[in-house]
mmCIF file of C-alpha atoms in Angstrom:
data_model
loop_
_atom_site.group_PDB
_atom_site.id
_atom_site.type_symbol
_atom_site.label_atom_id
_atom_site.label_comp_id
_atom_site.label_asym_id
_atom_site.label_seq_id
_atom_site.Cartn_x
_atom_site.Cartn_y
_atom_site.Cartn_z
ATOM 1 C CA UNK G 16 -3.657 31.913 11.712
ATOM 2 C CA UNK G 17 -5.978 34.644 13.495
ATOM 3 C CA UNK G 18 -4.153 33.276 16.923
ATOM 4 C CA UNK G 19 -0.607 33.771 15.280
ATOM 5 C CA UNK G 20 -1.499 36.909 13.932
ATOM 6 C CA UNK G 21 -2.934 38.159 17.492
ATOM 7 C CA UNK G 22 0.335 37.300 18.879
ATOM 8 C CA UNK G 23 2.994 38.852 16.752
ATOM 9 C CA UNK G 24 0.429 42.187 16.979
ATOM 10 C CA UNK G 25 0.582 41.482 20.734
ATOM 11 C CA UNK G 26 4.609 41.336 21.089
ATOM 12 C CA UNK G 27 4.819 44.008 18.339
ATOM 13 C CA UNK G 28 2.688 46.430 20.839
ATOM 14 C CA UNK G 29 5.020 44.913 23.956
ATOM 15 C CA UNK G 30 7.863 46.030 21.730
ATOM 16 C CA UNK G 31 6.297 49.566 20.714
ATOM 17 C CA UNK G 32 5.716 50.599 24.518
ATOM 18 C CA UNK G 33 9.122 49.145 25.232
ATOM 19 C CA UNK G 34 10.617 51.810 23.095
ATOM 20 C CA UNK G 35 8.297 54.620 23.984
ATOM 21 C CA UNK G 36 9.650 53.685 27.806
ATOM 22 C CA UNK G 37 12.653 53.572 26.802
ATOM 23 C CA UNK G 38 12.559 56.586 25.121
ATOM 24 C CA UNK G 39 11.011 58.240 27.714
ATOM 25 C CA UNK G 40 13.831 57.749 30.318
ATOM 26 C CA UNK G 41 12.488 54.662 32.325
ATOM 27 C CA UNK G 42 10.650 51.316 32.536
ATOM 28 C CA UNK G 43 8.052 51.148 34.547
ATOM 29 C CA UNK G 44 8.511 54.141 36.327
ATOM 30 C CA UNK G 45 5.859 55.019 39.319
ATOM 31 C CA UNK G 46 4.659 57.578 37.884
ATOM 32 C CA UNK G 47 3.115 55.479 35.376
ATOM 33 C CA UNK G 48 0.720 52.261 37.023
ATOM 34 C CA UNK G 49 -1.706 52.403 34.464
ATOM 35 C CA UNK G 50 0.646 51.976 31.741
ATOM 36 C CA UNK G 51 2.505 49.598 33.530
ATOM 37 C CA UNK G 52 -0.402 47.623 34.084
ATOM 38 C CA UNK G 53 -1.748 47.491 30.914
ATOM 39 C CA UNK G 54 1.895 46.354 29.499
ATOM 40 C CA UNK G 55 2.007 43.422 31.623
ATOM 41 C CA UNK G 56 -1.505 42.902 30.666
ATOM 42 C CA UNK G 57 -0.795 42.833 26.777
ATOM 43 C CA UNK G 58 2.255 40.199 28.030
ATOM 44 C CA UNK G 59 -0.152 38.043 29.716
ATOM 45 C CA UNK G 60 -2.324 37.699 26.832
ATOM 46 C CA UNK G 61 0.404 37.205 24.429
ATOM 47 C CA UNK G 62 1.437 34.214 26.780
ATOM 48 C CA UNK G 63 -1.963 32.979 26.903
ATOM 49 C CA UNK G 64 -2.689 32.998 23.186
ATOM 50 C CA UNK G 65 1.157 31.931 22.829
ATOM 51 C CA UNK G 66 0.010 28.756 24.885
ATOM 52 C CA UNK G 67 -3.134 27.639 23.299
ATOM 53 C CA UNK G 68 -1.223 27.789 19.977
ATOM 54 C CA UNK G 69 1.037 25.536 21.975
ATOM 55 C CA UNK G 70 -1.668 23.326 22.494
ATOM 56 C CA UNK G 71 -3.831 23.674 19.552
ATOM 57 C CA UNK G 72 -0.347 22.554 17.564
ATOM 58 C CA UNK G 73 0.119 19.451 19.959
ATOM 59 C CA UNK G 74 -3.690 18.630 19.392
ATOM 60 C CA UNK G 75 -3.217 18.321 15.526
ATOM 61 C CA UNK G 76 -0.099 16.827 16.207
ATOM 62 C CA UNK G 77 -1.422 14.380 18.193
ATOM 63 C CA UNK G 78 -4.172 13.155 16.185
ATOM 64 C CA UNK G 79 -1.882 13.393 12.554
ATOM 65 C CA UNK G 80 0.162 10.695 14.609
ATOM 66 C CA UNK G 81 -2.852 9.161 15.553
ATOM 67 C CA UNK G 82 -4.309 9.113 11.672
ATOM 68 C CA UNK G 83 -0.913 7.821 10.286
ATOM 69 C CA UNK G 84 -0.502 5.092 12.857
ATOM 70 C CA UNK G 85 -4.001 4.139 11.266
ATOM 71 C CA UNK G 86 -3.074 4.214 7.971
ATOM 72 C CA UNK G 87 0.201 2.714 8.511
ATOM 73 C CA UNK G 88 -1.949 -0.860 9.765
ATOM 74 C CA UNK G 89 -4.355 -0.503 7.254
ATOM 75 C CA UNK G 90 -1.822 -0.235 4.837
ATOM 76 C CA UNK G 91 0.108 -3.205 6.669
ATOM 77 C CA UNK G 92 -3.039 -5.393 6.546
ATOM 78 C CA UNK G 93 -3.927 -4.703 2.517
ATOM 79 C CA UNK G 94 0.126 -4.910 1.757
ATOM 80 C CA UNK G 95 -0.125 -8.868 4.017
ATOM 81 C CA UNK G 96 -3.708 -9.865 2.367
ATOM 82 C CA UNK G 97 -2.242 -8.786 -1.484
ATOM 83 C CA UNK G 98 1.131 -11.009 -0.716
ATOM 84 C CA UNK G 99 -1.313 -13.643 0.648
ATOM 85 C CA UNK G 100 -3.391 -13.187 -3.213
ATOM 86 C CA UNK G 101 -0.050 -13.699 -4.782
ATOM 87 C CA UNK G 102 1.176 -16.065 -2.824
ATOM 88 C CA UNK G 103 -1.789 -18.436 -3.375
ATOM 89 C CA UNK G 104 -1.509 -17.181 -7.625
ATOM 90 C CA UNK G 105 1.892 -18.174 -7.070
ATOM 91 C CA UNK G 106 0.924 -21.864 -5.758
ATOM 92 C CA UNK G 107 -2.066 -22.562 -8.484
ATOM 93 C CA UNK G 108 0.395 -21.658 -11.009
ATOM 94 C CA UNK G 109 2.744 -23.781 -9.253
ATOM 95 C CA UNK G 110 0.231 -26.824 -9.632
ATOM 96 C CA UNK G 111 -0.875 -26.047 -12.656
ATOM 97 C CA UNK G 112 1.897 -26.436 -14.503
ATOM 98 C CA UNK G 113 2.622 -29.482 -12.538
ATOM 99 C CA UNK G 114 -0.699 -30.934 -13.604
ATOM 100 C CA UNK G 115 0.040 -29.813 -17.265
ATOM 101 C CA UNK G 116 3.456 -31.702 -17.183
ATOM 102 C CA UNK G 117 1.867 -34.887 -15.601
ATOM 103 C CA UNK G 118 -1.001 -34.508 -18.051
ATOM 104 C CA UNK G 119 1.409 -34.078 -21.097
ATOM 105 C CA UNK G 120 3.664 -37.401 -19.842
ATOM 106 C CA UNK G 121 0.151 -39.358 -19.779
ATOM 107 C CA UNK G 122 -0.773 -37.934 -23.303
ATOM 108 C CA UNK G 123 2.654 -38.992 -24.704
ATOM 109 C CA UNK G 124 1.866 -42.511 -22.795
ATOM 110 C CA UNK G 125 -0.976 -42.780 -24.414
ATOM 111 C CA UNK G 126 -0.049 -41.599 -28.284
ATOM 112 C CA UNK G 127 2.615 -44.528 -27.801
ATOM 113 C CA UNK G 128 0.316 -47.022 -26.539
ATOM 114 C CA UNK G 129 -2.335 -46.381 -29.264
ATOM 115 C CA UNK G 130 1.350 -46.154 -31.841
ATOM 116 C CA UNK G 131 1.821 -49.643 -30.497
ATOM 117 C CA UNK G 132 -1.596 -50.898 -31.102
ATOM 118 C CA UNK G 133 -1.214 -49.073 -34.925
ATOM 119 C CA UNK G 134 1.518 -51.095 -35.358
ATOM 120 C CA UNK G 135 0.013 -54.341 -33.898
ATOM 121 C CA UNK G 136 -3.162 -53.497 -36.385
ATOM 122 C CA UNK G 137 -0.559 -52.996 -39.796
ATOM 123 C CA UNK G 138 0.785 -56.027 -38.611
ATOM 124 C CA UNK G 139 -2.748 -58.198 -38.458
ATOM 125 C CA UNK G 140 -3.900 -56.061 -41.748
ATOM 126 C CA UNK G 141 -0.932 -57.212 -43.956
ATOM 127 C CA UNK G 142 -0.899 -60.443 -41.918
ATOM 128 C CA UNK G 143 -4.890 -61.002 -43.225
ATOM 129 C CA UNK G 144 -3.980 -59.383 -46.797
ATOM 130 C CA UNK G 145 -1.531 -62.316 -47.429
ATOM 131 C CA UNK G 146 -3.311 -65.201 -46.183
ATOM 132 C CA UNK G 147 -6.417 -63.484 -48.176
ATOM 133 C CA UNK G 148 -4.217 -63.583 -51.173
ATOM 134 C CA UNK G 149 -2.992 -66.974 -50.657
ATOM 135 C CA UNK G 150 -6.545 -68.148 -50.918
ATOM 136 C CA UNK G 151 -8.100 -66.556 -53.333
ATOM 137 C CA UNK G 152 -7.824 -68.232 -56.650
ATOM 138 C CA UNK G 153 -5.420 -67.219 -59.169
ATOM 139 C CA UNK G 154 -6.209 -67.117 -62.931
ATOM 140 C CA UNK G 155 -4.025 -70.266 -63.912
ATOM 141 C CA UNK G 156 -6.541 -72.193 -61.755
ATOM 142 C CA UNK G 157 -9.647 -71.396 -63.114
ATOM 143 C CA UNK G 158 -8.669 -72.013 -66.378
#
C-alpha cells in the first residue's frame, strides 16, 4: 500500500510540475536544468517503485498459484482416499448382506430339517402311545 501510495504522490507531483510548465510557457525550457532534472528524476522513481510493485504483485502471484496447486493435490489425494473408505463400506456392506441372505437360507434349512424331525418325533410319540395302549390292560380283563 505505502508503494502504491508513493506512486500516485509521485505521478501526482509529475502532473503538478507539468502544469506549472505548462503554465509557464514551456517544457523543459533551458533556462530551467535543475527543474528539469529533478522532473525526470521524480519519473524515474515513479518507474522504479511502479516496477517493484510489478514484481512484488507477480511474487504473490506466483506463490498463491503455487499454494493452490498444493491444495488442489492435497485435496485430490483426501477426495481419492475418502472414495477409496466408501468404496471398501460399499463392498462390506455388499458382503454382508450376502452373508446375511446365505445365513438366513441355512436358518430356514435348518427350521425345516428340525420341522421334519418334529414331525418324525409326533409320528414315533403317537406311534408308542398306541402300541402302549394296546398293551396295557383294560378293566374288562382284570375283572
Amino acid at each position: 500500500i505505502a508503494d502504491r501510495r508513493r506512486v500516485f504522490d509521485l505521478f501526482a507531483a509529475i502532473k503538478d510540475r507539468v502544469l506549472k510548465k505548462t503554465e509557464a510557457g514551456g517544457w523543459f525550457g533551458a533556462g530551467d536544468l535543475d527543474s528539469n532534472k529533478s522532473t525526470v528524476a521524480l519519473v524515474d522513481e515513479a518507474v522504479e517503485v511502479w516496477s517493484k510493485m510489478l514484481e512484488a504483485d507477480r511474487l504473490v502471484q506466483q506463490n498463491v498459484l503455487r499454494e493452490v496447486g498444493r491444495l488442489h493435490r492435497e485435496g485430490a489425494q483426501h477426495a481419492a482416499g475418502i472414495t477409496e473408505v466408501v468404496d471398501n463400506m460399499a463392498f462390506a456392506h455388499q458382503v454382508a448382506q450376502r452373508e446375511a441372505v446365505a445365513a438366513a437360507f441355512q436358518d430356514k434349512a435348518r427350521i425345516a430339517e428340525l420341522e421334519g424331525e418334529m414331525a418324525k418325533l409326533r409320528a414315533n410319540l403317537a406311534e408308542a402311545a398306541q402300541d402302549a395302549s394296546s398293551t396295557l390292560p383294560t378293566a374288562e380283563h382284570e375283572t
